[in-house]
Amino acid sequence: MADGSPAAAAAAEDAARDGAPPVVPDGPVLAVERELDQNDWCAMIRHEERVTQALLGLDAPTPASARKALHHIGYTDAHIHDVEQAGAATRFVLDLRRGDGGRLCLQATADGAHSVAEGCVVPTEGPFNPAARRR
């Protein structure tokens, strides 16, 4: 079954050139699956894992503790955007675009054992605008 990733799309193109029918994803395809190149796709998985693990270590996440955890694993303030407290959780967005046209961002929620970080897509050009992100 195809997963909608860039690798699956490349495999479908190769199969189409070989005369085989293209593989079509079973469910809806998210923007991250459709619009990220292979470099961003691979990086997304690693960033999601690193950030989620760092956030899981926060017992009572605050904007300051989330920012400190991100600094500890190498993210600078230039990449961290829209840090806000939302009830017991802290939310933020990371700008992970590459200088050569990457579109990767990460949206995350620090909420103890329920912490999660997910890849998202933003425009390559212009200043980072978290409101323009798509999952």
PDB file of C-alpha atoms in Angstrom:
ATOM      1  CA  MET A   1       0.000   0.000   0.000  1.00  0.00           C
ATOM      2  CA  ALA A   2       1.197   3.485  -0.774  1.00  0.00           C
ATOM      3  CA  ASP A   3       1.643   5.881   2.091  1.00  0.00           C
ATOM      4  CA  GLY A   4       1.555   9.160   0.148  1.00  0.00           C
ATOM      5  CA  SER A   5       5.167   9.994   1.026  1.00  0.00           C
ATOM      6  CA  PRO A   6       7.620  11.416  -1.526  1.00  0.00           C
ATOM      7  CA  ALA A   7       9.289   7.990  -1.693  1.00  0.00           C
ATOM      8  CA  ALA A   8       5.955   6.342  -2.506  1.00  0.00           C
ATOM      9  CA  ALA A   9       5.263   8.993  -5.150  1.00  0.00           C
ATOM     10  CA  ALA A  10       8.683   8.352  -6.731  1.00  0.00           C
ATOM     11  CA  ALA A  11       8.004   4.601  -6.715  1.00  0.00           C
ATOM     12  CA  ALA A  12       4.638   5.195  -8.412  1.00  0.00           C
ATOM     13  CA  GLU A  13       6.329   7.309 -11.109  1.00  0.00           C
ATOM     14  CA  ASP A  14       8.937   4.591 -11.675  1.00  0.00           C
ATOM     15  CA  ALA A  15       6.219   1.934 -11.900  1.00  0.00           C
ATOM     16  CA  ALA A  16       4.256   4.079 -14.380  1.00  0.00           C
ATOM     17  CA  ARG A  17       7.336   4.351 -16.597  1.00  0.00           C
ATOM     18  CA  ASP A  18       7.715   0.565 -16.425  1.00  0.00           C
ATOM     19  CA  GLY A  19       4.118   0.077 -17.606  1.00  0.00           C
ATOM     20  CA  ALA A  20       2.645  -0.829 -14.228  1.00  0.00           C
ATOM     21  CA  PRO A  21      -0.420   1.056 -12.987  1.00  0.00           C
ATOM     22  CA  PRO A  22       0.354   3.893 -10.537  1.00  0.00           C
ATOM     23  CA  VAL A  23      -0.139   3.295  -6.829  1.00  0.00           C
ATOM     24  CA  VAL A  24      -2.808   5.533  -5.309  1.00  0.00           C
ATOM     25  CA  PRO A  25      -2.867   6.261  -1.547  1.00  0.00           C
ATOM     26  CA  ASP A  26      -5.777   4.687   0.337  1.00  0.00           C
ATOM     27  CA  GLY A  27      -6.730   7.703   2.486  1.00  0.00           C
ATOM     28  CA  PRO A  28      -6.586  11.466   2.248  1.00  0.00           C
ATOM     29  CA  VAL A  29      -3.128  12.838   1.505  1.00  0.00           C
ATOM     30  CA  LEU A  30      -1.910  15.522   3.898  1.00  0.00           C
ATOM     31  CA  ALA A  31      -0.051  18.609   2.682  1.00  0.00           C
ATOM     32  CA  VAL A  32       3.171  17.318   4.280  1.00  0.00           C
ATOM     33  CA  GLU A  33       2.893  14.142   2.223  1.00  0.00           C
ATOM     34  CA  ARG A  34       2.075  15.992  -0.962  1.00  0.00           C
ATOM     35  CA  GLU A  35       4.319  19.057  -0.781  1.00  0.00           C
ATOM     36  CA  LEU A  36       7.544  18.182   1.053  1.00  0.00           C
ATOM     37  CA  ASP A  37      10.546  16.997  -0.931  1.00  0.00           C
ATOM     38  CA  GLN A  38      12.441  13.890   0.158  1.00  0.00           C
ATOM     39  CA  ASN A  39      14.987  15.879   2.191  1.00  0.00           C
ATOM     40  CA  ASP A  40      12.269  17.658   4.173  1.00  0.00           C
ATOM     41  CA  TRP A  41      10.311  14.415   4.561  1.00  0.00           C
ATOM     42  CA  CYS A  42      13.287  12.632   6.139  1.00  0.00           C
ATOM     43  CA  ALA A  43      14.161  15.651   8.287  1.00  0.00           C
ATOM     44  CA  MET A  44      10.547  15.951   9.451  1.00  0.00           C
ATOM     45  CA  ILE A  45      10.586  12.488  10.976  1.00  0.00           C
ATOM     46  CA  ARG A  46      13.801  13.180  12.920  1.00  0.00           C
ATOM     47  CA  HIS A  47      12.610  16.618  14.105  1.00  0.00           C
ATOM     48  CA  GLU A  48       9.262  15.172  15.247  1.00  0.00           C
ATOM     49  CA  GLU A  49      11.050  12.495  17.279  1.00  0.00           C
ATOM     50  CA  ARG A  50      13.634  14.870  18.842  1.00  0.00           C
ATOM     51  CA  VAL A  51      11.119  17.535  19.798  1.00  0.00           C
ATOM     52  CA  THR A  52       8.529  15.089  21.121  1.00  0.00           C
ATOM     53  CA  GLN A  53      11.135  13.372  23.305  1.00  0.00           C
ATOM     54  CA  ALA A  54      12.332  16.729  24.685  1.00  0.00           C
ATOM     55  CA  LEU A  55       8.751  17.794  25.461  1.00  0.00           C
ATOM     56  CA  LEU A  56       7.865  14.506  27.160  1.00  0.00           C
ATOM     57  CA  GLY A  57      10.517  15.342  29.742  1.00  0.00           C
ATOM     58  CA  LEU A  58       8.608  18.450  30.886  1.00  0.00           C
ATOM     59  CA  ASP A  59       6.327  17.786  33.870  1.00  0.00           C
ATOM     60  CA  ALA A  60       4.518  21.150  33.881  1.00  0.00           C
ATOM     61  CA  PRO A  61       5.330  22.784  30.542  1.00  0.00           C
ATOM     62  CA  THR A  62       5.419  26.560  30.376  1.00  0.00           C
ATOM     63  CA  PRO A  63       6.520  28.736  27.459  1.00  0.00           C
ATOM     64  CA  ALA A  64       9.856  29.294  29.250  1.00  0.00           C
ATOM     65  CA  SER A  65      10.469  25.589  29.971  1.00  0.00           C
ATOM     66  CA  ALA A  66       9.484  24.562  26.423  1.00  0.00           C
ATOM     67  CA  ARG A  67      11.842  27.182  24.958  1.00  0.00           C
ATOM     68  CA  LYS A  68      14.639  26.000  27.291  1.00  0.00           C
ATOM     69  CA  ALA A  69      14.090  22.363  26.232  1.00  0.00           C
ATOM     70  CA  LEU A  70      14.249  23.410  22.571  1.00  0.00           C
ATOM     71  CA  HIS A  71      17.460  25.379  23.169  1.00  0.00           C
ATOM     72  CA  HIS A  72      18.944  22.320  24.885  1.00  0.00           C
ATOM     73  CA  ILE A  73      18.474  20.203  21.730  1.00  0.00           C
ATOM     74  CA  GLY A  74      19.822  22.893  19.411  1.00  0.00           C
ATOM     75  CA  TYR A  75      16.916  25.045  18.245  1.00  0.00           C
ATOM     76  CA  THR A  76      17.551  28.792  18.406  1.00  0.00           C
ATOM     77  CA  ASP A  77      15.058  31.582  19.051  1.00  0.00           C
ATOM     78  CA  ALA A  78      15.179  32.389  15.322  1.00  0.00           C
ATOM     79  CA  HIS A  79      13.399  29.050  14.692  1.00  0.00           C
ATOM     80  CA  ILE A  80      10.892  29.171  17.579  1.00  0.00           C
ATOM     81  CA  HIS A  81       7.623  31.038  16.935  1.00  0.00           C
ATOM     82  CA  ASP A  82       4.243  31.682  18.542  1.00  0.00           C
ATOM     83  CA  VAL A  83       5.038  30.138  21.935  1.00  0.00           C
ATOM     84  CA  GLU A  84       1.864  30.358  23.991  1.00  0.00           C
ATOM     85  CA  GLN A  85       0.273  28.834  27.046  1.00  0.00           C
ATOM     86  CA  ALA A  86      -3.024  27.074  26.282  1.00  0.00           C
ATOM     87  CA  GLY A  87      -4.486  25.814  29.546  1.00  0.00           C
ATOM     88  CA  ALA A  88      -2.015  23.303  30.970  1.00  0.00           C
ATOM     89  CA  ALA A  89      -0.252  22.942  27.617  1.00  0.00           C
ATOM     90  CA  THR A  90       2.260  25.092  25.744  1.00  0.00           C
ATOM     91  CA  ARG A  91       2.047  25.387  21.960  1.00  0.00           C
ATOM     92  CA  PHE A  92       4.605  26.623  19.456  1.00  0.00           C
ATOM     93  CA  VAL A  93       5.776  26.376  15.853  1.00  0.00           C
ATOM     94  CA  LEU A  94       9.320  25.762  14.585  1.00  0.00           C
ATOM     95  CA  ASP A  95      10.561  27.227  11.295  1.00  0.00           C
ATOM     96  CA  LEU A  96      12.720  24.480   9.783  1.00  0.00           C
ATOM     97  CA  ARG A  97      12.947  25.792   6.212  1.00  0.00           C
ATOM     98  CA  ARG A  98      16.276  25.270   4.469  1.00  0.00           C
ATOM     99  CA  GLY A  99      17.993  28.062   2.598  1.00  0.00           C
ATOM    100  CA  ASP A 100      17.625  26.143  -0.666  1.00  0.00           C
ATOM    101  CA  GLY A 101      13.833  26.138  -0.752  1.00  0.00           C
ATOM    102  CA  GLY A 102      12.662  23.812   1.991  1.00  0.00           C
ATOM    103  CA  ARG A 103       9.092  24.164   3.264  1.00  0.00           C
ATOM    104  CA  LEU A 104       9.245  22.257   6.556  1.00  0.00           C
ATOM    105  CA  CYS A 105       7.856  23.536   9.838  1.00  0.00           C
ATOM    106  CA  LEU A 106       6.852  21.740  13.011  1.00  0.00           C
ATOM    107  CA  GLN A 107       3.794  22.463  15.154  1.00  0.00           C
ATOM    108  CA  ALA A 108       4.002  21.151  18.676  1.00  0.00           C
ATOM    109  CA  THR A 109       2.143  20.947  21.955  1.00  0.00           C
ATOM    110  CA  ALA A 110       3.956  20.360  25.228  1.00  0.00           C
ATOM    111  CA  ASP A 111       1.466  18.696  27.565  1.00  0.00           C
ATOM    112  CA  GLY A 112       3.355  16.204  29.731  1.00  0.00           C
ATOM    113  CA  ALA A 113       2.735  12.620  28.596  1.00  0.00           C
ATOM    114  CA  HIS A 114       0.433  13.931  25.849  1.00  0.00           C
ATOM    115  CA  SER A 115       3.142  16.037  24.163  1.00  0.00           C
ATOM    116  CA  VAL A 116       3.321  15.820  20.396  1.00  0.00           C
ATOM    117  CA  ALA A 117       5.181  17.426  17.484  1.00  0.00           C
ATOM    118  CA  GLU A 118       3.923  17.146  13.893  1.00  0.00           C
ATOM    119  CA  GLY A 119       5.393  18.288  10.608  1.00  0.00           C
ATOM    120  CA  CYS A 120       3.726  21.043   8.639  1.00  0.00           C
ATOM    121  CA  VAL A 121       4.299  22.976   5.409  1.00  0.00           C
ATOM    122  CA  VAL A 122       4.876  26.708   4.909  1.00  0.00           C
ATOM    123  CA  PRO A 123       5.756  28.802   1.839  1.00  0.00           C
ATOM    124  CA  THR A 124       9.448  28.805   0.904  1.00  0.00           C
ATOM    125  CA  GLU A 125       9.649  32.535   0.268  1.00  0.00           C
ATOM    126  CA  GLY A 126       9.291  35.505   2.577  1.00  0.00           C
ATOM    127  CA  PRO A 127       9.305  35.825   6.323  1.00  0.00           C
ATOM    128  CA  PHE A 128       8.051  32.886   8.346  1.00  0.00           C
ATOM    129  CA  ASN A 129       4.310  33.106   8.895  1.00  0.00           C
ATOM    130  CA  PRO A 130       2.978  30.432  11.264  1.00  0.00           C
ATOM    131  CA  ALA A 131      -0.589  31.279  10.223  1.00  0.00           C
ATOM    132  CA  ALA A 132       0.202  30.070   6.688  1.00  0.00           C
ATOM    133  CA  ARG A 133       1.118  26.536   7.790  1.00  0.00           C
ATOM    134  CA  ARG A 134      -0.752  23.480   6.574  1.00  0.00           C
ATOM    135  CA  ARG A 135      -0.659  19.948   7.858  1.00  0.00           C
TER     136      ARG A 135
END
